[in-house]
Amino acid sequence: METDKNAVAERVSRLMETVPKDRGQLLPALWRVFEEYQRIGPEMIEAVSNAMNIPYAEVFGVASFYALFDNAAGHRPIYVCTDVLCALKGSEDLLAVGEDAAQGAAVALKESPCLGHCDGAPAMFDGHRTVRNATRASLMAMIRGESHA
Amino acid sequence: MPETRRLLPALHTRSEPVSRERLTERGFDRAMERMLSMQPEDIIAEVKASGIKGRGGAAFPTGIKWAGVHAAAGGTRYVVMNADESELGTFKDRVLLEQDPLGALVGVLIAAHAVRARKAYCYIRGEYREVEQRLAAALTILAECGWVGPDAVDVEIRRGAGAYIAGEETALLNSIEGKRAEPRVKPPFPTNHGLWGAPTLIQNVETMANVAVLFAHDVQWFKECGTPETPGTKLIGLSGYVRHPGVYEVPFGYPMTNIIHDEDLGGGLSGSERLRAILLGGAAGTFMAPEEVEASLLDYGSLSRYGASIGSGALMVFDDTVDLTWVLKKLARFFADESCGQCVPCRIGTRRILELLDQEGLKTRAEDLRELALAMRDASICGLGQTAPVALLSILDRPERQGA
């Protein structure tokens, strides 16, 4: 565990090398960590805290504020919008189907508030890419990690 | 009527959205040259004369805001473009940045020169990764022109990380400062006391794009569209039960019903083809009945007769199969999830509204809901808590609309 912690600290401090050490860069710094690990656990918060010289509690407070950083298992996230317009187009059923399929796959299927694609409802997002007019087939492809769902 | 495309590029535009040719074809290079030859006071006078109002929802006169930042004391100033578009039903900034990212950024540069800022931020929601890439590519073009960079205006893209509240202007400033995106108590306003306490101009993407097209033309051209009270055009994000959902640009003063029905715009109702209501302005918007839609124009004065406002430009269309009580519950859940929890009226109020609606309180506890809504409106720190019950109140005020 100690080795893991040291490895994380080392990797995070390398990630922070080109980040200016000021408080205003905390959010970009957290993004770098998240892009690397797909999660922001206590050991990463401690490493960021040390690298940026910002108290642990402050880093934790910021990291835990944002929904996109809430991904404890570090699995690839898939967000299905279940807000009004997407729900009217069947996204809640889509989510239910996806939940069965996602079991065993290393993905974290999540409900999302409005993704800003109401003209292409239902919408889903894998952290990098948005799929509009989502279908069972495109959701399954996203769960399987196919790049052109 | 076809769209009046000004902020959105004309359909026959040939150049790529991110290219030097686009700067020329849209007149943005001309806008930059014209602006760079002007004094800040003259730039602000032109923005004032154009009558542009903020397009993020509050419709505050843009020129007056700029004059406020210009006049504020302090050497360092900042400009911020708010692209944290997370209001439910709202997607017009995304489409605008996809189709013409250089326009909004030219608006940022004009704003920076007007208020003498050397640093600007573009804060974009973390779910718009494809748009963020396009913005970054557009910044590279502007840097090649010598308009962006350490010797001109330094523009930094800042990616949000999934927080609706970060779109509130003071919460957004806290987010840029590396703090939790919790709103600040106003006053002081960002114009005097914004990023790191310095005067800060913060505007919505669409407002910046308006400024760019203004300087690519002139005040007279700008005012040829719209109404005397509100010149120009508005981007409307049309969704729900219409044949052609999408973003449409229409002049202020245009009949609301035509936005839904014109062949070149919404193309008419879909679903049952019988309108139950629209929800105008986003999650914190107002439900309007069919006859109210029929009698309204797209302008603040006309809509205010029904307690409605354009808000973010979201126009959600519901046919008569949609249970508005279900929609209200969805909105209540949205606000309960997105409340930052900083102040009690909002933290507890959004949760209580959700509970009451889940217990069918719309019929049995209507007065309690109204009292709670008014307490939230009066006592919340920011716009989220103040406006979270607006849609609910608009249904309580129209009891005949509650049934499915």
PDB file of N, CA, C and O in Angstrom, chain A residues 30-31 34 37-41 45 60 62-79 107-111 113, chain B residues 127 161-163 337:
ATOM      1  N   LEU A  30      -6.647  18.849 -11.224  1.00  0.00           N
ATOM      2  CA  LEU A  30      -7.506  17.697 -10.926  1.00  0.00           C
ATOM      3  C   LEU A  30      -7.916  16.978 -12.214  1.00  0.00           C
ATOM      4  O   LEU A  30      -8.015  15.750 -12.250  1.00  0.00           O
ATOM      5  N   TRP A  31      -8.127  17.747 -13.265  1.00  0.00           N
ATOM      6  CA  TRP A  31      -8.469  17.115 -14.546  1.00  0.00           C
ATOM      7  C   TRP A  31      -7.327  16.227 -15.028  1.00  0.00           C
ATOM      8  O   TRP A  31      -7.535  15.147 -15.554  1.00  0.00           O
ATOM      9  N   PHE A  34      -7.482  13.101 -13.096  1.00  0.00           N
ATOM     10  CA  PHE A  34      -8.642  12.286 -13.477  1.00  0.00           C
ATOM     11  C   PHE A  34      -8.423  11.617 -14.833  1.00  0.00           C
ATOM     12  O   PHE A  34      -8.765  10.449 -15.021  1.00  0.00           O
ATOM     13  N   TYR A  37      -6.164   8.566 -14.161  1.00  0.00           N
ATOM     14  CA  TYR A  37      -6.641   7.451 -13.348  1.00  0.00           C
ATOM     15  C   TYR A  37      -8.139   7.144 -13.491  1.00  0.00           C
ATOM     16  O   TYR A  37      -8.600   6.142 -12.967  1.00  0.00           O
ATOM     17  N   GLN A  38      -8.885   8.039 -14.120  1.00  0.00           N
ATOM     18  CA  GLN A  38     -10.355   7.902 -14.201  1.00  0.00           C
ATOM     19  C   GLN A  38     -11.023   7.952 -12.825  1.00  0.00           C
ATOM     20  O   GLN A  38     -12.148   7.511 -12.642  1.00  0.00           O
ATOM     21  N   ARG A  39     -10.284   8.405 -11.840  1.00  0.00           N
ATOM     22  CA  ARG A  39     -10.859   8.603 -10.505  1.00  0.00           C
ATOM     23  C   ARG A  39      -9.945   9.538  -9.733  1.00  0.00           C
ATOM     24  O   ARG A  39      -8.794   9.766 -10.139  1.00  0.00           O
ATOM     25  N   ILE A  40     -10.469  10.099  -8.627  1.00  0.00           N
ATOM     26  CA  ILE A  40      -9.622  10.931  -7.768  1.00  0.00           C
ATOM     27  C   ILE A  40      -9.785  10.418  -6.341  1.00  0.00           C
ATOM     28  O   ILE A  40     -10.697  10.815  -5.630  1.00  0.00           O
ATOM     29  N   GLY A  41      -8.933   9.480  -5.965  1.00  0.00           N
ATOM     30  CA  GLY A  41      -9.004   8.868  -4.643  1.00  0.00           C
ATOM     31  C   GLY A  41      -8.193   9.651  -3.626  1.00  0.00           C
ATOM     32  O   GLY A  41      -7.478  10.599  -3.977  1.00  0.00           O
ATOM     33  N   ILE A  45      -5.516  12.821  -3.955  1.00  0.00           N
ATOM     34  CA  ILE A  45      -5.769  14.132  -3.343  1.00  0.00           C
ATOM     35  C   ILE A  45      -4.558  14.547  -2.509  1.00  0.00           C
ATOM     36  O   ILE A  45      -4.100  15.696  -2.572  1.00  0.00           O
ATOM     37  N   PHE A  60      -9.739  18.198  -1.341  1.00  0.00           N
ATOM     38  CA  PHE A  60     -10.874  17.269  -1.236  1.00  0.00           C
ATOM     39  C   PHE A  60     -12.186  18.004  -1.472  1.00  0.00           C
ATOM     40  O   PHE A  60     -13.074  17.527  -2.180  1.00  0.00           O
ATOM     41  N   VAL A  62     -12.835  20.632  -3.186  1.00  0.00           N
ATOM     42  CA  VAL A  62     -13.048  20.991  -4.592  1.00  0.00           C
ATOM     43  C   VAL A  62     -13.308  19.732  -5.422  1.00  0.00           C
ATOM     44  O   VAL A  62     -14.263  19.670  -6.203  1.00  0.00           O
ATOM     45  N   ALA A  63     -12.476  18.723  -5.239  1.00  0.00           N
ATOM     46  CA  ALA A  63     -12.618  17.505  -6.051  1.00  0.00           C
ATOM     47  C   ALA A  63     -13.988  16.865  -5.855  1.00  0.00           C
ATOM     48  O   ALA A  63     -14.591  16.369  -6.802  1.00  0.00           O
ATOM     49  N   SER A  64     -14.480  16.900  -4.619  1.00  0.00           N
ATOM     50  CA  SER A  64     -15.749  16.226  -4.329  1.00  0.00           C
ATOM     51  C   SER A  64     -16.958  17.062  -4.735  1.00  0.00           C
ATOM     52  O   SER A  64     -18.084  16.600  -4.688  1.00  0.00           O
ATOM     53  N   PHE A  65     -16.704  18.302  -5.147  1.00  0.00           N
ATOM     54  CA  PHE A  65     -17.816  19.184  -5.521  1.00  0.00           C
ATOM     55  C   PHE A  65     -18.368  18.828  -6.900  1.00  0.00           C
ATOM     56  O   PHE A  65     -19.552  19.007  -7.167  1.00  0.00           O
ATOM     57  N   TYR A  66     -17.498  18.324  -7.775  1.00  0.00           N
ATOM     58  CA  TYR A  66     -17.854  18.183  -9.185  1.00  0.00           C
ATOM     59  C   TYR A  66     -18.276  16.760  -9.545  1.00  0.00           C
ATOM     60  O   TYR A  66     -17.571  15.796  -9.241  1.00  0.00           O
ATOM     61  N   ALA A  67     -19.408  16.676 -10.230  1.00  0.00           N
ATOM     62  CA  ALA A  67     -20.002  15.367 -10.527  1.00  0.00           C
ATOM     63  C   ALA A  67     -19.129  14.517 -11.435  1.00  0.00           C
ATOM     64  O   ALA A  67     -19.091  13.290 -11.293  1.00  0.00           O
ATOM     65  N   LEU A  68     -18.416  15.138 -12.372  1.00  0.00           N
ATOM     66  CA  LEU A  68     -17.644  14.334 -13.321  1.00  0.00           C
ATOM     67  C   LEU A  68     -16.446  13.660 -12.660  1.00  0.00           C
ATOM     68  O   LEU A  68     -15.879  12.726 -13.200  1.00  0.00           O
ATOM     69  N   PHE A  69     -16.041  14.135 -11.479  1.00  0.00           N
ATOM     70  CA  PHE A  69     -14.932  13.500 -10.750  1.00  0.00           C
ATOM     71  C   PHE A  69     -15.424  12.380  -9.824  1.00  0.00           C
ATOM     72  O   PHE A  69     -14.621  11.726  -9.170  1.00  0.00           O
ATOM     73  N   ASP A  70     -16.750  12.214  -9.746  1.00  0.00           N
ATOM     74  CA  ASP A  70     -17.329  11.234  -8.831  1.00  0.00           C
ATOM     75  C   ASP A  70     -17.364   9.872  -9.531  1.00  0.00           C
ATOM     76  O   ASP A  70     -18.339   9.523 -10.200  1.00  0.00           O
ATOM     77  N   ASN A  71     -16.277   9.134  -9.412  1.00  0.00           N
ATOM     78  CA  ASN A  71     -16.146   7.883 -10.159  1.00  0.00           C
ATOM     79  C   ASN A  71     -15.216   6.947  -9.388  1.00  0.00           C
ATOM     80  O   ASN A  71     -14.151   6.559  -9.871  1.00  0.00           O
ATOM     81  N   ALA A  72     -15.671   6.560  -8.186  1.00  0.00           N
ATOM     82  CA  ALA A  72     -14.784   5.923  -7.207  1.00  0.00           C
ATOM     83  C   ALA A  72     -14.046   4.689  -7.734  1.00  0.00           C
ATOM     84  O   ALA A  72     -12.869   4.480  -7.426  1.00  0.00           O
ATOM     85  N   ALA A  73     -14.720   3.856  -8.530  1.00  0.00           N
ATOM     86  CA  ALA A  73     -14.096   2.604  -8.963  1.00  0.00           C
ATOM     87  C   ALA A  73     -13.089   2.808 -10.092  1.00  0.00           C
ATOM     88  O   ALA A  73     -12.319   1.898 -10.410  1.00  0.00           O
ATOM     89  N   GLY A  74     -13.131   4.002 -10.703  1.00  0.00           N
ATOM     90  CA  GLY A  74     -12.181   4.265 -11.784  1.00  0.00           C
ATOM     91  C   GLY A  74     -12.532   3.556 -13.079  1.00  0.00           C
ATOM     92  O   GLY A  74     -11.720   3.470 -13.994  1.00  0.00           O
ATOM     93  N   HIS A  75     -13.762   3.041 -13.156  1.00  0.00           N
ATOM     94  CA  HIS A  75     -14.194   2.425 -14.414  1.00  0.00           C
ATOM     95  C   HIS A  75     -14.557   3.509 -15.423  1.00  0.00           C
ATOM     96  O   HIS A  75     -14.865   4.633 -15.056  1.00  0.00           O
ATOM     97  N   ARG A  76     -14.537   3.100 -16.680  1.00  0.00           N
ATOM     98  CA  ARG A  76     -14.874   4.057 -17.740  1.00  0.00           C
ATOM     99  C   ARG A  76     -16.328   4.505 -17.549  1.00  0.00           C
ATOM    100  O   ARG A  76     -17.237   3.679 -17.528  1.00  0.00           O
ATOM    101  N   PRO A  77     -16.570   5.825 -17.394  1.00  0.00           N
ATOM    102  CA  PRO A  77     -17.947   6.261 -17.157  1.00  0.00           C
ATOM    103  C   PRO A  77     -18.762   6.351 -18.456  1.00  0.00           C
ATOM    104  O   PRO A  77     -18.216   6.679 -19.507  1.00  0.00           O
ATOM    105  N   ILE A  78     -20.031   6.042 -18.340  1.00  0.00           N
ATOM    106  CA  ILE A  78     -20.970   6.295 -19.440  1.00  0.00           C
ATOM    107  C   ILE A  78     -22.174   7.000 -18.826  1.00  0.00           C
ATOM    108  O   ILE A  78     -22.817   6.466 -17.920  1.00  0.00           O
ATOM    109  N   TYR A  79     -22.421   8.203 -19.304  1.00  0.00           N
ATOM    110  CA  TYR A  79     -23.525   8.998 -18.775  1.00  0.00           C
ATOM    111  C   TYR A  79     -24.692   8.939 -19.746  1.00  0.00           C
ATOM    112  O   TYR A  79     -24.529   9.266 -20.921  1.00  0.00           O
ATOM    113  N   VAL A 107     -17.288  -0.751 -16.790  1.00  0.00           N
ATOM    114  CA  VAL A 107     -17.826   0.592 -17.047  1.00  0.00           C
ATOM    115  C   VAL A 107     -18.714   1.007 -15.883  1.00  0.00           C
ATOM    116  O   VAL A 107     -19.231   0.165 -15.146  1.00  0.00           O
ATOM    117  N   ALA A 108     -18.831   2.291 -15.688  1.00  0.00           N
ATOM    118  CA  ALA A 108     -19.735   2.826 -14.667  1.00  0.00           C
ATOM    119  C   ALA A 108     -20.862   3.557 -15.387  1.00  0.00           C
ATOM    120  O   ALA A 108     -20.656   4.636 -15.934  1.00  0.00           O
ATOM    121  N   LEU A 109     -22.019   2.933 -15.427  1.00  0.00           N
ATOM    122  CA  LEU A 109     -23.160   3.536 -16.118  1.00  0.00           C
ATOM    123  C   LEU A 109     -23.868   4.484 -15.157  1.00  0.00           C
ATOM    124  O   LEU A 109     -24.213   4.089 -14.044  1.00  0.00           O
ATOM    125  N   LYS A 110     -24.047   5.718 -15.584  1.00  0.00           N
ATOM    126  CA  LYS A 110     -24.600   6.720 -14.677  1.00  0.00           C
ATOM    127  C   LYS A 110     -25.733   7.488 -15.344  1.00  0.00           C
ATOM    128  O   LYS A 110     -25.714   7.713 -16.551  1.00  0.00           O
ATOM    129  N   GLU A 111     -26.674   7.931 -14.480  1.00  0.00           N
ATOM    130  CA  GLU A 111     -27.686   8.878 -14.927  1.00  0.00           C
ATOM    131  C   GLU A 111     -27.043  10.251 -14.989  1.00  0.00           C
ATOM    132  O   GLU A 111     -26.252  10.597 -14.121  1.00  0.00           O
ATOM    133  N   PRO A 113     -27.699  14.594 -15.577  1.00  0.00           N
ATOM    134  CA  PRO A 113     -28.595  15.706 -15.895  1.00  0.00           C
ATOM    135  C   PRO A 113     -28.357  16.151 -17.335  1.00  0.00           C
ATOM    136  O   PRO A 113     -27.450  15.645 -18.002  1.00  0.00           O
TER     137      PRO A 113
ATOM    138  N   GLU B 127     -18.774  18.476 -20.205  1.00  0.00           N
ATOM    139  CA  GLU B 127     -19.437  17.515 -21.088  1.00  0.00           C
ATOM    140  C   GLU B 127     -19.340  17.934 -22.550  1.00  0.00           C
ATOM    141  O   GLU B 127     -19.751  17.190 -23.432  1.00  0.00           O
ATOM    142  N   ALA B 161     -16.420  20.687 -14.587  1.00  0.00           N
ATOM    143  CA  ALA B 161     -16.333  19.260 -14.277  1.00  0.00           C
ATOM    144  C   ALA B 161     -17.678  18.711 -13.793  1.00  0.00           C
ATOM    145  O   ALA B 161     -17.728  17.828 -12.954  1.00  0.00           O
ATOM    146  N   GLY B 162     -18.758  19.274 -14.350  1.00  0.00           N
ATOM    147  CA  GLY B 162     -20.063  18.711 -14.019  1.00  0.00           C
ATOM    148  C   GLY B 162     -20.696  19.369 -12.821  1.00  0.00           C
ATOM    149  O   GLY B 162     -20.819  18.753 -11.752  1.00  0.00           O
ATOM    150  N   ALA B 163     -21.065  20.637 -12.980  1.00  0.00           N
ATOM    151  CA  ALA B 163     -21.783  21.343 -11.917  1.00  0.00           C
ATOM    152  C   ALA B 163     -22.621  22.444 -12.566  1.00  0.00           C
ATOM    153  O   ALA B 163     -22.076  23.419 -13.069  1.00  0.00           O
ATOM    154  N   ASP B 337     -30.700  18.040  -6.991  1.00  0.00           N
ATOM    155  CA  ASP B 337     -29.373  17.468  -7.243  1.00  0.00           C
ATOM    156  C   ASP B 337     -28.323  18.555  -7.463  1.00  0.00           C
ATOM    157  O   ASP B 337     -27.160  18.380  -7.108  1.00  0.00           O
TER     158      ASP B 337
END
